[in-house]
mmCIF file of C-alpha atoms and ligand atoms in Angstrom:
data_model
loop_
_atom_site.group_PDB
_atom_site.id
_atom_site.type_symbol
_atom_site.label_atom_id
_atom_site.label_comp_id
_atom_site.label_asym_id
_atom_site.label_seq_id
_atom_site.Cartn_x
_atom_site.Cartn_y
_atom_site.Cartn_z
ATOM 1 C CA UNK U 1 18.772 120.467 8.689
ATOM 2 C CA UNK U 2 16.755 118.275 6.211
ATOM 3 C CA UNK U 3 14.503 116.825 8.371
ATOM 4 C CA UNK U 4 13.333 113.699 6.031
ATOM 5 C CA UNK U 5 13.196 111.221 8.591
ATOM 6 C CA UNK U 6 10.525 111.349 10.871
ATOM 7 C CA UNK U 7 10.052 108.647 13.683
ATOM 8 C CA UNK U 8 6.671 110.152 15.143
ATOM 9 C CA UNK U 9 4.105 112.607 14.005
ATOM 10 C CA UNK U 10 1.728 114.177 16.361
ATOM 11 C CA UNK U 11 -1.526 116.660 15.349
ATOM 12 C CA UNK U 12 0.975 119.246 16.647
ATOM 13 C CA UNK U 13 4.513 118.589 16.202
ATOM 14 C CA UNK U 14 6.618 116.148 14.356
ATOM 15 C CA UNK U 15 9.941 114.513 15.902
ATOM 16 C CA UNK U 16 12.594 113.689 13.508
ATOM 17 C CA UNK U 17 16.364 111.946 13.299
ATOM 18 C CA UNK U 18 18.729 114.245 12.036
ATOM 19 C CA UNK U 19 21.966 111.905 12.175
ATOM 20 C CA UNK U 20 23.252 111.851 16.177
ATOM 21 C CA UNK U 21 20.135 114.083 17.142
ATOM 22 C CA UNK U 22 16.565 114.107 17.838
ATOM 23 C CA UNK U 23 14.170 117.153 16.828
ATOM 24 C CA UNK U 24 11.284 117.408 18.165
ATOM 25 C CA UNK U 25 9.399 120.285 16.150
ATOM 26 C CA UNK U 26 6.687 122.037 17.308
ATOM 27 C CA UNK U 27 3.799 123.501 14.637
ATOM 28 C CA UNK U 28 3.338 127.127 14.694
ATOM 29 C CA UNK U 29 0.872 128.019 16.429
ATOM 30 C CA UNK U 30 2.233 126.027 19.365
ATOM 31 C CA UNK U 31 2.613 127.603 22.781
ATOM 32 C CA UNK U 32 6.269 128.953 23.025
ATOM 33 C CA UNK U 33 6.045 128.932 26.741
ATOM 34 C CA UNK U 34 5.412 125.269 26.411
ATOM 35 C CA UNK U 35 8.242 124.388 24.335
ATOM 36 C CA UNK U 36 10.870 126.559 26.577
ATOM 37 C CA UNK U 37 9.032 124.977 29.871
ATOM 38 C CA UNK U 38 9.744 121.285 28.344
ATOM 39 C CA UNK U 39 12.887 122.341 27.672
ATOM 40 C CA UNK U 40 13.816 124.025 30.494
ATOM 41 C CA UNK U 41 12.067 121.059 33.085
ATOM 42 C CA UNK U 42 14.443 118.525 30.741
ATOM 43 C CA UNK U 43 17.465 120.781 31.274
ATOM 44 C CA UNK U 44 16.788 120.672 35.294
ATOM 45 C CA UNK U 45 15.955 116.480 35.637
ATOM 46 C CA UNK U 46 19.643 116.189 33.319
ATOM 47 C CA UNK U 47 21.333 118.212 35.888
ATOM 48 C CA UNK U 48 20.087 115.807 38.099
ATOM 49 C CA UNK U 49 21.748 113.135 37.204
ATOM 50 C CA UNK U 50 18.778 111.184 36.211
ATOM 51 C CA UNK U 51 19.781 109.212 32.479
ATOM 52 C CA UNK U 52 18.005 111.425 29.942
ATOM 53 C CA UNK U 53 19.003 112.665 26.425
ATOM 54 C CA UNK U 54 21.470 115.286 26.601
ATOM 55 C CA UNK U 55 19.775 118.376 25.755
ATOM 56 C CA UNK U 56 21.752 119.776 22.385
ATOM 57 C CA UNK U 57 19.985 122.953 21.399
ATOM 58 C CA UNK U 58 16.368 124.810 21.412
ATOM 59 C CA UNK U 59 15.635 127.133 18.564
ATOM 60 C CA UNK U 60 13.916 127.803 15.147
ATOM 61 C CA UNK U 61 14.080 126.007 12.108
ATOM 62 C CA UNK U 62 11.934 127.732 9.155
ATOM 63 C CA UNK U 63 9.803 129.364 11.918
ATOM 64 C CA UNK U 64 9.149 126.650 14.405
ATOM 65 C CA UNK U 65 10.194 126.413 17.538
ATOM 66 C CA UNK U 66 12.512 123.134 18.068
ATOM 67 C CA UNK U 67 13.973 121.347 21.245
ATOM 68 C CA UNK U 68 16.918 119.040 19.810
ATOM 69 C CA UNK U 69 18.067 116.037 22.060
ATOM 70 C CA UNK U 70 21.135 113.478 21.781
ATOM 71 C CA UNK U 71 19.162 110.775 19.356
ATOM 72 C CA UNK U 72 18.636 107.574 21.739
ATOM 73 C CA UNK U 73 19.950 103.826 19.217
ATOM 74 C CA UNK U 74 17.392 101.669 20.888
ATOM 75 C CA UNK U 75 13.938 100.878 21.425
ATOM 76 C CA UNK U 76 10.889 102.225 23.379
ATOM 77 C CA UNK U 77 9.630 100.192 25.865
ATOM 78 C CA UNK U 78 5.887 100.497 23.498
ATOM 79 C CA UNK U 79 8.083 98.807 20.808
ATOM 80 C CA UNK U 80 9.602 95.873 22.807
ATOM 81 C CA UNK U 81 6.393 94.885 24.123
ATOM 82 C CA UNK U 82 5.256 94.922 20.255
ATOM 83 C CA UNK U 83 7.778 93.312 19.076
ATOM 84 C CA UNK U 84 7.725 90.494 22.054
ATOM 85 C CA UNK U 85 4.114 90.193 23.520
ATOM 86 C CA UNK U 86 4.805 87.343 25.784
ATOM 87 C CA UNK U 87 7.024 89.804 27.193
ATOM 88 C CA UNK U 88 5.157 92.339 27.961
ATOM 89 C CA UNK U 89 4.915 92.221 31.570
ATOM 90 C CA UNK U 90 8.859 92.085 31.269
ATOM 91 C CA UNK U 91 9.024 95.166 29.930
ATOM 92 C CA UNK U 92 6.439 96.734 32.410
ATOM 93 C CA UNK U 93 8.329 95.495 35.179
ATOM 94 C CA UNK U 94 11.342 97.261 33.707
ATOM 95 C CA UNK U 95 9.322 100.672 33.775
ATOM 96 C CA UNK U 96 8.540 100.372 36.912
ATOM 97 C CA UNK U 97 11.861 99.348 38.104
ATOM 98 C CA UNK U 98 12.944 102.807 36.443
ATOM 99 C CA UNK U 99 10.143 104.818 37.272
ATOM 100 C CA UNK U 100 10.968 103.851 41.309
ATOM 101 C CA UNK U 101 14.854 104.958 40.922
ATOM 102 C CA UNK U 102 13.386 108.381 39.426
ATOM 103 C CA UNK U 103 11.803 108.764 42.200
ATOM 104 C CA UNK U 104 14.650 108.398 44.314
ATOM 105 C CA UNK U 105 16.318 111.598 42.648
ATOM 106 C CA UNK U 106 14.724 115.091 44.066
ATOM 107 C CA UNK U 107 13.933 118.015 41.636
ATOM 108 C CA UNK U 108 13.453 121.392 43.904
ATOM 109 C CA UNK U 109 13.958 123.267 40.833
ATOM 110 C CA UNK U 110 11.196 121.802 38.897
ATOM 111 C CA UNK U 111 7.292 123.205 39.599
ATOM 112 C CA UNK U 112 5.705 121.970 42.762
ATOM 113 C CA UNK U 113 3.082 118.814 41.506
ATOM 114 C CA UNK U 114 0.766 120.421 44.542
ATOM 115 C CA UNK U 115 0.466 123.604 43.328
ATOM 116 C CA UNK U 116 -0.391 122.299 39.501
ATOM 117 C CA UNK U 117 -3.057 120.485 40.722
ATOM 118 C CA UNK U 118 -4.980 122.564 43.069
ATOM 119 C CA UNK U 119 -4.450 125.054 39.772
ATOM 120 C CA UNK U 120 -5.960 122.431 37.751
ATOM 121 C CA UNK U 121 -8.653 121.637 39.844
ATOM 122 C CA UNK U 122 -9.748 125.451 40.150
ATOM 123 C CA UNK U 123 -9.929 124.758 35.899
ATOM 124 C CA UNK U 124 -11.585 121.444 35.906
ATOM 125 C CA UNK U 125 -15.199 123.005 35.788
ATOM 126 C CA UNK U 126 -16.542 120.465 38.638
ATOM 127 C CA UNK U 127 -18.993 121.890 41.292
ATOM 128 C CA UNK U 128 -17.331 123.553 43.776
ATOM 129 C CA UNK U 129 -18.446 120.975 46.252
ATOM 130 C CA UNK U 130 -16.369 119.032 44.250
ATOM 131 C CA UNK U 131 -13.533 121.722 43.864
ATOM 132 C CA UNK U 132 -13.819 122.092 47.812
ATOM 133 C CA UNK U 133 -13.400 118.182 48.684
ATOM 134 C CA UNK U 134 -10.752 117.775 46.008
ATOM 135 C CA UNK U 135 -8.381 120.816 47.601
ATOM 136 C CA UNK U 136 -9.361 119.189 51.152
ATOM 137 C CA UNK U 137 -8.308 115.617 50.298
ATOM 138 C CA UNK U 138 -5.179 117.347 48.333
ATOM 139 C CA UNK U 139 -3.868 119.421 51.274
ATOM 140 C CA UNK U 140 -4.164 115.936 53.536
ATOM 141 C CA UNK U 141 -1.306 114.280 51.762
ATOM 142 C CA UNK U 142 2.127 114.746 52.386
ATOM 143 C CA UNK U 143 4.025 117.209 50.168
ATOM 144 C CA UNK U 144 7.224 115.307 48.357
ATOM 145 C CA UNK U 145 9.964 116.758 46.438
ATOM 146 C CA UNK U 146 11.130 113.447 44.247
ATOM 147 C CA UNK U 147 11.637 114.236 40.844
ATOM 148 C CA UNK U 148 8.057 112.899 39.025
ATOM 149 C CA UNK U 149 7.334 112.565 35.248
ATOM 150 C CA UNK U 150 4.141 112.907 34.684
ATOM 151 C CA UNK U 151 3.362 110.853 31.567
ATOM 152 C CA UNK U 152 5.109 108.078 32.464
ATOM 153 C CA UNK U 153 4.328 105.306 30.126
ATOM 154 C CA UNK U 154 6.149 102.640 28.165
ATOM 155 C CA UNK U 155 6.554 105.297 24.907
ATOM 156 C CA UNK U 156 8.761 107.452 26.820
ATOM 157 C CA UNK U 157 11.145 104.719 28.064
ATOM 158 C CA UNK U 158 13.917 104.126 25.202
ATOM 159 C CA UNK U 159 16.368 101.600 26.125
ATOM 160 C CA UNK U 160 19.822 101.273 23.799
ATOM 161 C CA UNK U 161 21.646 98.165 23.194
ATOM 162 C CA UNK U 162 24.005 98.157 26.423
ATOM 163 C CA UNK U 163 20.471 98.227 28.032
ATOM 164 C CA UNK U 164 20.465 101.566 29.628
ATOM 165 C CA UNK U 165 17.075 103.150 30.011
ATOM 166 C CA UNK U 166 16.384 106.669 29.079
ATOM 167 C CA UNK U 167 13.350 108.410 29.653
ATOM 168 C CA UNK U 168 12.191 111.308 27.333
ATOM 169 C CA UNK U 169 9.121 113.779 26.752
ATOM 170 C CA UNK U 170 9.394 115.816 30.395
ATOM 171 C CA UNK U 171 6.827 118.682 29.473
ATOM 172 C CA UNK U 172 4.386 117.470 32.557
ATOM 173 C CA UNK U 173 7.794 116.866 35.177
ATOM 174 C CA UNK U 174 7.111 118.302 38.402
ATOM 175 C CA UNK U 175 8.623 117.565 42.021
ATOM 176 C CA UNK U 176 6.069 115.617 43.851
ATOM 177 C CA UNK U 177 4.656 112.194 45.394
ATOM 178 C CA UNK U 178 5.508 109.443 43.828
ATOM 179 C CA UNK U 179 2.608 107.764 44.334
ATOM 180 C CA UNK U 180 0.537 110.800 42.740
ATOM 181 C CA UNK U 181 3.429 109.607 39.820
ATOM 182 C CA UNK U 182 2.186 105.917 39.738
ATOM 183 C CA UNK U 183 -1.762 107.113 40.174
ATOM 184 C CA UNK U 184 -0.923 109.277 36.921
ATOM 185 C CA UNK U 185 0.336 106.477 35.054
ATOM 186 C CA UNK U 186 -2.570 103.914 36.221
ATOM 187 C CA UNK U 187 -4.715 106.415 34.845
ATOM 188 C CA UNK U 188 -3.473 106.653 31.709
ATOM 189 C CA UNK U 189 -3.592 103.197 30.920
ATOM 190 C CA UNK U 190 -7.354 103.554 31.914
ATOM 191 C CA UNK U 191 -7.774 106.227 29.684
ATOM 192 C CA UNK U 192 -6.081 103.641 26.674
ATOM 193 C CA UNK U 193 -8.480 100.740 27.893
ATOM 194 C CA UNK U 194 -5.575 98.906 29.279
ATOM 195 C CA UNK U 195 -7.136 97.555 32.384
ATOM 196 C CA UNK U 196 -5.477 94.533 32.691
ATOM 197 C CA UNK U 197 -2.196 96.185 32.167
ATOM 198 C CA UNK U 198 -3.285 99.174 34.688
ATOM 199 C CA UNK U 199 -3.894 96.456 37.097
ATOM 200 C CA UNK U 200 -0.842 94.608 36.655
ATOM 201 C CA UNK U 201 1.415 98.337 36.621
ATOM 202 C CA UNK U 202 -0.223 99.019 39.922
ATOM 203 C CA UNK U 203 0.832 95.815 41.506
ATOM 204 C CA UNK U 204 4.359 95.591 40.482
ATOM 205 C CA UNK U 205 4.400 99.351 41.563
ATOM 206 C CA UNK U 206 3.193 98.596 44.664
ATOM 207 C CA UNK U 207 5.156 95.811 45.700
ATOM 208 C CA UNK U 208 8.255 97.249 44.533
ATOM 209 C CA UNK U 209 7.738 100.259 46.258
ATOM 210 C CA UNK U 210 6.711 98.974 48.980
ATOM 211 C CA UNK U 211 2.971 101.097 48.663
ATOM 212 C CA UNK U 212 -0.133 100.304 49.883
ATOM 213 C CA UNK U 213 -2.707 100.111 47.181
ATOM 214 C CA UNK U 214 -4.839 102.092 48.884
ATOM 215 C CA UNK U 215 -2.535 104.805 49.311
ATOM 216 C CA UNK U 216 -2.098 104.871 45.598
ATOM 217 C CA UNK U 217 -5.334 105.147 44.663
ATOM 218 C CA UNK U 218 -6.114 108.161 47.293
ATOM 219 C CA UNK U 219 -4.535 109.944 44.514
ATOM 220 C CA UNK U 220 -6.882 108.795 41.574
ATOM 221 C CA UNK U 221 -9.410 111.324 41.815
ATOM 222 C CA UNK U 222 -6.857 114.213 42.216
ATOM 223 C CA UNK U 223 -5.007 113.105 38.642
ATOM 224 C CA UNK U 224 -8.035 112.494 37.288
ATOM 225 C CA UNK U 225 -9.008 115.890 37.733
ATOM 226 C CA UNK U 226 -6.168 117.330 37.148
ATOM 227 C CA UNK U 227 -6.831 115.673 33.301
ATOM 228 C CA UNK U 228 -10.275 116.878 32.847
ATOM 229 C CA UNK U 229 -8.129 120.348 32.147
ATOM 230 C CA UNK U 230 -7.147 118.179 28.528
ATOM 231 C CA UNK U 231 -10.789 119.123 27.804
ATOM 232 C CA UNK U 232 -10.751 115.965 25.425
ATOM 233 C CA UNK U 233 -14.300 114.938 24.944
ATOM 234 C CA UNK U 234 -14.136 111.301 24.776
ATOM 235 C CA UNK U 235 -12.338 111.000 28.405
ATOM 236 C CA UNK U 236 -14.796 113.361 30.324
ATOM 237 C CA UNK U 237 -17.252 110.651 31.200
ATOM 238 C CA UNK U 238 -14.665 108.415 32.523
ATOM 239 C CA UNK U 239 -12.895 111.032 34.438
ATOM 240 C CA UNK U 240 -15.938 112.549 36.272
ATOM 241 C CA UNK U 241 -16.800 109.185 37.129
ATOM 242 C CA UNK U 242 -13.069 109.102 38.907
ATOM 243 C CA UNK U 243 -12.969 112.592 40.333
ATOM 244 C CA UNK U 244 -15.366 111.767 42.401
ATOM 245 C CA UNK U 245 -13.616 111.748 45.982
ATOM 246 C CA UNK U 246 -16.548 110.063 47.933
ATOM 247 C CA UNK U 247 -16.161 106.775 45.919
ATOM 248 C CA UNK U 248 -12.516 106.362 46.465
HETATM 249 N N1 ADP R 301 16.066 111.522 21.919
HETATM 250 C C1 ADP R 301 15.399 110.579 21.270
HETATM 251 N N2 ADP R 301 16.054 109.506 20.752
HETATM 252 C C2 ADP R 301 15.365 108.539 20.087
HETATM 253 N N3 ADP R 301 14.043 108.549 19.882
HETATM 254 C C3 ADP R 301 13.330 109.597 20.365
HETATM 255 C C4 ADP R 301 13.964 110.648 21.083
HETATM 256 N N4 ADP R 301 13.019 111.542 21.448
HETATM 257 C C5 ADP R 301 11.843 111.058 20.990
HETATM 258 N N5 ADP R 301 12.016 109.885 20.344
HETATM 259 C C6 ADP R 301 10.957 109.054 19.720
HETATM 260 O O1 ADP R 301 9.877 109.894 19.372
HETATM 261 C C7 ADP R 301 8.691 109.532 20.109
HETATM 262 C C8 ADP R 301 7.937 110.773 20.511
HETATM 263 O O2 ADP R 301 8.762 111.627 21.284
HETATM 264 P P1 ADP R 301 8.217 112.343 22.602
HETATM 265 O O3 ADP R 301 9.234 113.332 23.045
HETATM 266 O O4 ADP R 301 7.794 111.319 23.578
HETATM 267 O O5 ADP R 301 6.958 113.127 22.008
HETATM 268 P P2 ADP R 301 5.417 113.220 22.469
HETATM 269 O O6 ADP R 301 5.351 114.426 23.345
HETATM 270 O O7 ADP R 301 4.669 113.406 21.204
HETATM 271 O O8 ADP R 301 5.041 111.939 23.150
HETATM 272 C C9 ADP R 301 9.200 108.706 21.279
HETATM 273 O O9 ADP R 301 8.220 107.810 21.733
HETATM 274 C C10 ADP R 301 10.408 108.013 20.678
HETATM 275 O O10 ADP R 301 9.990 106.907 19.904
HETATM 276 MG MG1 MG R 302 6.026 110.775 24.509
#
């Protein structure tokens, strides 16, 4: 493979088009157990039936590790709403409108979103008051199998020119609650200083879905917890500040 065009660098791997394929190359150094996992959870939504890349081949190329997908002709959902700004809202309807028929597909095979984040609370470092009324308010709510992303945001949405939508990028998919899903999601806009489009997500969610708003945000402090695991410094303010299970 030549590997000359590249259509997104990271700080830790580079994705390239090689002709009718996508390579997504991961520096050395990288976990390998992370690489097969993404792999492997993008191997289980495809046999789904969910629309995804097909999955062409993981191995090595000069010594990195390399997951290689069916290369998606289109455009992320990021790009349309660059491209069109007016539209924006558009194209957030349109992930939401895919991000609810996910949900309708269940993924027993794929790691249990529960278990993740009562692991991830045990790592968050909060007091274990904290720790304690986090588990409680996690055990409360009901235990779902529908297939979940986990980064679900308008970069991992490619649609092609027919206008099919396929999703991509499944290292955090788990089988879970969709509204734990659409809290995830909320929060990561947040975390971008996208409030008005957070806002806006959460009510097109929730009226679609037919989800109370408070429901949704019951979740908030769990996936915010569940991220102060990232360790990245310039989120931990804001993500204490929504861990905190009295205030929501
Ligand atoms: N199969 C594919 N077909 C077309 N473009 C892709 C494909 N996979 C990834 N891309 C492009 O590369 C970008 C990054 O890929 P992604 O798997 O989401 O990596 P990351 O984990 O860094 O977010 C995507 O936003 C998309 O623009
Ligand atoms: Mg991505």
């Amino acid at each position: 493979m030549k590997l000359d065009t590249v259509i997104a660098a990271r700080s830790n791997k580079t994705i390239y088009r090689e002709g009718n394929v996508s390579v997504k190359l991961f520096n050395a150094g990288y976990s390998i157990a992370d690489v097969l996992n993404e792999a492997h959870n993008h191997a289980i939504v495809e046999e789904t039936g969910f629309l995804v890349p097909k999955l062409e081949e993981v191995s090595k190329i000069d010594g990195k590790w390399a997951i290689v997908t069916q290369f998606i002709e289109g455009k992320t959902l990021t790009q349309s709403m660059e491209e069109n700004p007016a539209k924006t809202d558009v194209y957030l309807e349109r992930m939401v409108d895919i991000q609810i028929a996910m949900h309708g597909y269940t993924a027993k095979k794929l790691r249990h979103h529960t278990d993740k984040m009562h692991e991830r609370i045990d790592q968050s470092g909060l007091d274990q008051t904290m720790q304690y009324e986090l588990h409680t308010r996690l055990s409360s709510l009901p235990k779902h199998s529908k297939l979940c992303h986990g980064d679900m945001n308008p970069d991992n949405v490619i649609i092609n020119a027919s206008g099919d939508a396929y999703v991509i990028d499944w290292s955090h998919a788990t089988q879970g609650n969709a509204s734990a899903d659409a809290a995830r999601t909320y929060l990561l806009f947040r975390i971008a200083g996208e409030d008005a489009r957070s806002e806006q997500y959460l009510d097109f969610f929730c009226e679609k879905s037919g989800t109370s708003r408070q429901y949704v945000q019951k979740w908030l402090p769990l996936v915010a917890a569940s991220q102060l695991v990232q360790d990245k410094p310039n989120e931990r303010e804001f993500l204490l500040r929504w861990s905190n299970v009295v205030e929501y």
